[in-house]
Short mmCIF file of N, CA and C in Angstrom, two decimals:
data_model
loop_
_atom_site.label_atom_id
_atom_site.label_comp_id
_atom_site.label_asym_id
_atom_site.label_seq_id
_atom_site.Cartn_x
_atom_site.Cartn_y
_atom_site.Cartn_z
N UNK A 12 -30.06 -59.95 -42.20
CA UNK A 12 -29.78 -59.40 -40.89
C UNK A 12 -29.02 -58.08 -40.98
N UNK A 13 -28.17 -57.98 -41.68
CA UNK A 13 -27.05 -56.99 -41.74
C UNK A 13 -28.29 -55.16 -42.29
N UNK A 14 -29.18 -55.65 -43.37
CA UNK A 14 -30.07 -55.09 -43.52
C UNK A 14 -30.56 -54.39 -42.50
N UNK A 15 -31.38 -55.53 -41.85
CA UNK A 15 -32.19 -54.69 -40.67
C UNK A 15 -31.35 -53.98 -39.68
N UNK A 16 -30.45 -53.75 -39.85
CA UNK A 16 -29.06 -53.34 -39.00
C UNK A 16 -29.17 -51.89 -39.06
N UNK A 17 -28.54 -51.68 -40.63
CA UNK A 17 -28.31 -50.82 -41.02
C UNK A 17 -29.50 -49.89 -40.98
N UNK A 18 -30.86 -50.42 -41.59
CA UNK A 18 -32.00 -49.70 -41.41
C UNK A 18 -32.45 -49.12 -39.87
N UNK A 19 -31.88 -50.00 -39.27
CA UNK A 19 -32.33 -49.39 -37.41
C UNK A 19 -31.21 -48.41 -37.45
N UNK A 20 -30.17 -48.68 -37.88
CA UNK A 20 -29.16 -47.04 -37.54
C UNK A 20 -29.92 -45.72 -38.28
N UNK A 21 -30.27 -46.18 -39.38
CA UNK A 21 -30.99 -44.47 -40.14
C UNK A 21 -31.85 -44.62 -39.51
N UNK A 22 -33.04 -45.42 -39.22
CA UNK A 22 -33.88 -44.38 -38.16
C UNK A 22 -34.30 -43.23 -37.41
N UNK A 23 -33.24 -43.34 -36.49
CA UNK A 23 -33.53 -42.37 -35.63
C UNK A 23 -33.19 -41.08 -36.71
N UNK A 24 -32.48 -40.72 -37.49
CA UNK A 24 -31.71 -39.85 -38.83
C UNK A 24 -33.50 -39.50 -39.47
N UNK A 25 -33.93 -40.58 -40.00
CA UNK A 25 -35.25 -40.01 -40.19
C UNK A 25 -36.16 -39.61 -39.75
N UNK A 26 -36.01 -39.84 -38.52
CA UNK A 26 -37.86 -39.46 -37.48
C UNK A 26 -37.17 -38.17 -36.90
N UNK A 27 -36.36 -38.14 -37.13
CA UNK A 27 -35.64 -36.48 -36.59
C UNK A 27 -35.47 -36.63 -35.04
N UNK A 28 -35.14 -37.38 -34.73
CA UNK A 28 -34.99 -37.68 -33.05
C UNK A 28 -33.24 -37.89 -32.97
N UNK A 29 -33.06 -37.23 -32.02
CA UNK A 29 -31.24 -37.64 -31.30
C UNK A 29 -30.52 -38.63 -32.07
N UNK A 30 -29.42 -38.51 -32.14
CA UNK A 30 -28.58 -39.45 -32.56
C UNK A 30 -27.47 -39.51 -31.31
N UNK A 31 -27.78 -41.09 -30.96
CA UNK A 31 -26.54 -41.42 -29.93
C UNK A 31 -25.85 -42.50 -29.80
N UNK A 32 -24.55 -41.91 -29.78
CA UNK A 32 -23.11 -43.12 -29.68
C UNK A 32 -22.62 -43.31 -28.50
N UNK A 33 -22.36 -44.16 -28.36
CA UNK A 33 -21.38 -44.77 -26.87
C UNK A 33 -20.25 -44.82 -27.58
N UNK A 34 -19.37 -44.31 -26.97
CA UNK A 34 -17.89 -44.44 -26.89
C UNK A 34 -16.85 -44.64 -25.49
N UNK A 35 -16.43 -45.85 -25.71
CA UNK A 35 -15.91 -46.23 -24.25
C UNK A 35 -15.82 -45.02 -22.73
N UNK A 36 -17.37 -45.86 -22.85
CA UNK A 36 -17.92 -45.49 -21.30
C UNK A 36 -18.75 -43.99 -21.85
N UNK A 37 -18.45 -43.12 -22.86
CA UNK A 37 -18.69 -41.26 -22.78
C UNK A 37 -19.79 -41.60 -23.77
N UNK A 38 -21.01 -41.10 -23.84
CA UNK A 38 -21.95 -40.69 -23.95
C UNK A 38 -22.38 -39.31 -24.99
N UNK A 39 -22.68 -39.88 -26.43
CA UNK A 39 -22.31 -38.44 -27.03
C UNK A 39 -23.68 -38.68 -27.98
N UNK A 40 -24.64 -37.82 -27.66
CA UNK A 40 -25.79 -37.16 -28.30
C UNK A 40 -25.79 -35.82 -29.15
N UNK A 41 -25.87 -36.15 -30.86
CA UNK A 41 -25.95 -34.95 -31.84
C UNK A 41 -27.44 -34.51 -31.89
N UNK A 42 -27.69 -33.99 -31.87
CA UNK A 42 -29.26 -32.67 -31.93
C UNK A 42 -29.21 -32.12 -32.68
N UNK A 43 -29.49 -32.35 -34.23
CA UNK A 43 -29.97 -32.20 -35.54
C UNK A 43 -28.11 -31.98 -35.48
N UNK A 44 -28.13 -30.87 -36.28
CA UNK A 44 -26.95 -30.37 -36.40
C UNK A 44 -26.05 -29.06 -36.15
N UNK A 45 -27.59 -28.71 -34.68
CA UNK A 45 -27.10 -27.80 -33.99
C UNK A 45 -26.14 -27.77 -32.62
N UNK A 46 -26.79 -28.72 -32.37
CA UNK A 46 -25.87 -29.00 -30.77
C UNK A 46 -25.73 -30.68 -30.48
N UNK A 47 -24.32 -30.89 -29.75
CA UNK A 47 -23.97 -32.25 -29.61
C UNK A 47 -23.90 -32.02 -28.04
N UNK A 48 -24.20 -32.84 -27.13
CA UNK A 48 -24.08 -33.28 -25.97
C UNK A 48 -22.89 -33.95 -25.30
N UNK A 49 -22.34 -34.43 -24.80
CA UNK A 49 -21.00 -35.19 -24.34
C UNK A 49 -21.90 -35.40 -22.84
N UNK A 50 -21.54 -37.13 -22.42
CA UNK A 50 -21.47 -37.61 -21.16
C UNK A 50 -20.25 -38.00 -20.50
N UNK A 51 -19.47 -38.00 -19.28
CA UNK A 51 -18.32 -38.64 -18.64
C UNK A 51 -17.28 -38.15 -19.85
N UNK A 52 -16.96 -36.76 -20.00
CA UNK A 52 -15.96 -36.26 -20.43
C UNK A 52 -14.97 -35.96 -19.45
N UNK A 53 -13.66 -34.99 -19.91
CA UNK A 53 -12.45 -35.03 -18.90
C UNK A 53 -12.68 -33.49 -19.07
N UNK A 54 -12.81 -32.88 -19.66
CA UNK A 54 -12.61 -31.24 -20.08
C UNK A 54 -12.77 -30.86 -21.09
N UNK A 55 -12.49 -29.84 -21.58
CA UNK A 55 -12.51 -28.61 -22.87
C UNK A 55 -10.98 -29.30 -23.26
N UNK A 56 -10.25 -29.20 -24.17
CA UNK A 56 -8.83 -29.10 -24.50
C UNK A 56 -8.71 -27.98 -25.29
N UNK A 57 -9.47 -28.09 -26.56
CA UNK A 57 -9.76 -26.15 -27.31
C UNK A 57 -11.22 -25.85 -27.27
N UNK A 58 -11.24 -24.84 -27.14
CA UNK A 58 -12.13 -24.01 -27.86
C UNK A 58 -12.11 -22.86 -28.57
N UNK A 59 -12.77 -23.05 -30.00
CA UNK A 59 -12.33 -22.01 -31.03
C UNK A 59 -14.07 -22.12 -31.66
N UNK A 60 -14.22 -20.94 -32.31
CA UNK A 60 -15.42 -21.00 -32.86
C UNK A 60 -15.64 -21.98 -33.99
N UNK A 61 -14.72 -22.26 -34.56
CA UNK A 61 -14.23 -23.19 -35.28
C UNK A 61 -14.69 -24.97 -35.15
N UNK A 62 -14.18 -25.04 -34.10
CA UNK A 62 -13.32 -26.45 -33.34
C UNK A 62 -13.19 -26.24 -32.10
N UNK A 63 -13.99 -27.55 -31.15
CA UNK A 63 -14.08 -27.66 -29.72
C UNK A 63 -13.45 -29.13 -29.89
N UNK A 64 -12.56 -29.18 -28.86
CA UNK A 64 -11.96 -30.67 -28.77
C UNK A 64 -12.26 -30.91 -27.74
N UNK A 65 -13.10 -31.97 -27.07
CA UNK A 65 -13.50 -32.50 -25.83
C UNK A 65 -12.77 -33.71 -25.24
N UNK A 66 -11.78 -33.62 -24.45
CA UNK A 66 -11.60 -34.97 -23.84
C UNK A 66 -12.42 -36.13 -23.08
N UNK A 67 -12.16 -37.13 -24.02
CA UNK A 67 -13.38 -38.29 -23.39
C UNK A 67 -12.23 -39.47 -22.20
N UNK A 68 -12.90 -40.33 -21.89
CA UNK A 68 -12.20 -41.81 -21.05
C UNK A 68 -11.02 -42.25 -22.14
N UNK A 69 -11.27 -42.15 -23.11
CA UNK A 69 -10.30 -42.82 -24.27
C UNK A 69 -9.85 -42.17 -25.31
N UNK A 70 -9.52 -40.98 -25.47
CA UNK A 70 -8.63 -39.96 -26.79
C UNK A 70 -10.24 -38.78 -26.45
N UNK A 71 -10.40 -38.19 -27.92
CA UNK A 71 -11.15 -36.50 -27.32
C UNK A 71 -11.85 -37.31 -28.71
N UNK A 72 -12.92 -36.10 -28.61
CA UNK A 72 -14.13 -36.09 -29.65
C UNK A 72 -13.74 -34.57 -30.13
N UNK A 73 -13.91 -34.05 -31.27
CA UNK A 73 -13.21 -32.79 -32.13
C UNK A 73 -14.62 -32.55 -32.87
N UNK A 74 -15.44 -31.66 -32.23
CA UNK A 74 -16.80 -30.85 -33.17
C UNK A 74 -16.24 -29.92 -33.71
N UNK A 75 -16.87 -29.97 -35.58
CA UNK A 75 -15.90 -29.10 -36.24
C UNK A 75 -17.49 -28.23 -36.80
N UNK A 76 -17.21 -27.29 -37.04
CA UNK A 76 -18.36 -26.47 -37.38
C UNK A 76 -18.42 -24.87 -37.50
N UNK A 77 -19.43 -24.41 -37.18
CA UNK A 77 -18.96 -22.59 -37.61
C UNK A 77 -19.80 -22.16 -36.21
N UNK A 78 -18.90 -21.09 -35.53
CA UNK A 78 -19.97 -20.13 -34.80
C UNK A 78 -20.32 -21.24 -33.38
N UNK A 79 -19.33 -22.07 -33.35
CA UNK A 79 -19.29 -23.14 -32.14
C UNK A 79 -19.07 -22.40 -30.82
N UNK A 80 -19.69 -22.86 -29.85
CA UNK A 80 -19.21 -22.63 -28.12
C UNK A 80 -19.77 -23.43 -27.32
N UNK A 81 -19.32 -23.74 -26.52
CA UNK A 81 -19.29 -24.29 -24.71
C UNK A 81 -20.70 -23.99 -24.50
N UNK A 82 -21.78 -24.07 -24.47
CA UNK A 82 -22.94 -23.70 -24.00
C UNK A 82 -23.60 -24.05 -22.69
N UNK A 83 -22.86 -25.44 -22.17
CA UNK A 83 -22.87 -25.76 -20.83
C UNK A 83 -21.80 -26.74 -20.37
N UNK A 84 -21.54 -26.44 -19.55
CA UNK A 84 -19.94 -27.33 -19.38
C UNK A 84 -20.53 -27.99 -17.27
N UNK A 85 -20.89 -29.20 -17.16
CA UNK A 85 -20.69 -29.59 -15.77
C UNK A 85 -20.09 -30.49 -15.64
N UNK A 86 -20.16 -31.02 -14.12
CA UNK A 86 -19.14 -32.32 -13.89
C UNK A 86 -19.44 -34.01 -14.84
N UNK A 87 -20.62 -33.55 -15.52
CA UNK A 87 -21.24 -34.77 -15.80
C UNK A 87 -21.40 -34.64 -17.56
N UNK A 88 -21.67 -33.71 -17.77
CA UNK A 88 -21.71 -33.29 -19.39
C UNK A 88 -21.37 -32.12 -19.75
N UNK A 89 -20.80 -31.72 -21.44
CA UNK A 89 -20.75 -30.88 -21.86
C UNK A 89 -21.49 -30.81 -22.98
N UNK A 90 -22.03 -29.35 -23.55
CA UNK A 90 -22.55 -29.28 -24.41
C UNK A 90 -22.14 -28.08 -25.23
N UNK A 91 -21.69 -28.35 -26.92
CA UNK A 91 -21.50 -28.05 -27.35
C UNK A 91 -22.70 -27.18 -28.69
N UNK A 92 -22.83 -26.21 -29.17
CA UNK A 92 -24.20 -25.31 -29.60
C UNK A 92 -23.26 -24.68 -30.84
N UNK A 93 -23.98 -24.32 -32.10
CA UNK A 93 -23.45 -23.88 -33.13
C UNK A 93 -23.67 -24.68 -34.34
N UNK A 94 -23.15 -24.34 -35.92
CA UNK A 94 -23.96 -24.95 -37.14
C UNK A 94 -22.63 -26.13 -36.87
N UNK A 95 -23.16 -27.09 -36.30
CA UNK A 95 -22.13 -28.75 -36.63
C UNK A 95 -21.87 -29.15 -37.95
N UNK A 96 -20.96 -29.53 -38.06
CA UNK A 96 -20.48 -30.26 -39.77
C UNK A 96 -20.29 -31.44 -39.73
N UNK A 97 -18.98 -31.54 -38.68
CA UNK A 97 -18.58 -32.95 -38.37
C UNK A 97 -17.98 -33.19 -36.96
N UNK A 98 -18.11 -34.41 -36.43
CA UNK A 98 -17.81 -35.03 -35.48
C UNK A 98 -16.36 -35.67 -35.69
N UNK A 99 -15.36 -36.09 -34.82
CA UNK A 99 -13.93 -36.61 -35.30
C UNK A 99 -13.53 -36.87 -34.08
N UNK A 100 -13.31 -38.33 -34.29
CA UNK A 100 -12.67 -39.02 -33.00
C UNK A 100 -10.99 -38.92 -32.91
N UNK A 101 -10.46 -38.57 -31.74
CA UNK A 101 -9.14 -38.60 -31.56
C UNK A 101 -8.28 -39.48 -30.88
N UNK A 102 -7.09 -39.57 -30.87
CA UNK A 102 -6.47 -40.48 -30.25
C UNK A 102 -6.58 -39.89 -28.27
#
C-alpha cells in the first residue's frame, strides 16, 4: 500500500502536469519550476527577486528562487513567476 502511495505522488512529477498541495484550507499549485500559484492567501509579506513570502490561513509559504515577482496578485490567488528552487513552509 505505502508503495502505491508513493508512486501516485511522483506521478503527476512525471507526466509533467501541476503539482498540488493543500495546506490548511490555501491551495498551492507549482508549474514546472517556473511559476507557483497560491489559493486563500492573506498577502505579499516580502518581495525580493530573491524570495516572496506569501501569507497563508496558517504561517506563509517562502518561494525561494532567482529573478522572482508578483505576476498576479487578487482577492482569491497569487501568483508567483521566475526560475523556482524551493518552496518553504513558515510558521
Amino acid at each position: 500500500m505505502a508503495q502505491k502511495k508513493k508512486r501516485k505522488r511522483r506521478l503527476p512529477e512525471l507526466a509533467g502536469v501541476p503539482w498540488e498541495i493543500w495546506m490548511d484550507g490555501s491551495r498551492v499549485w507549482l508549474l514546472g519550476f517556473a511559476r507557483v500559484v497560491m489559493e486563500n492567501h492573506r498577502g505579499v509579506a516580502r518581495c525580493q527577486t530573491d524570495e516572496v513570502v506569501v501569507r497563508l490561513k496558517e504561517g506563509s509559504l517562502c518561494v525561494k528562487g532567482n529573478g522572482l515577482s508578483v505576476s498576479h496578485m487578487g482577492k482569491d490567488h497569487v501568483s508567483v513567476d521566475g526560475h523556482i528552487d524551493a518552496l518553504l513552509r513558515g510558521d
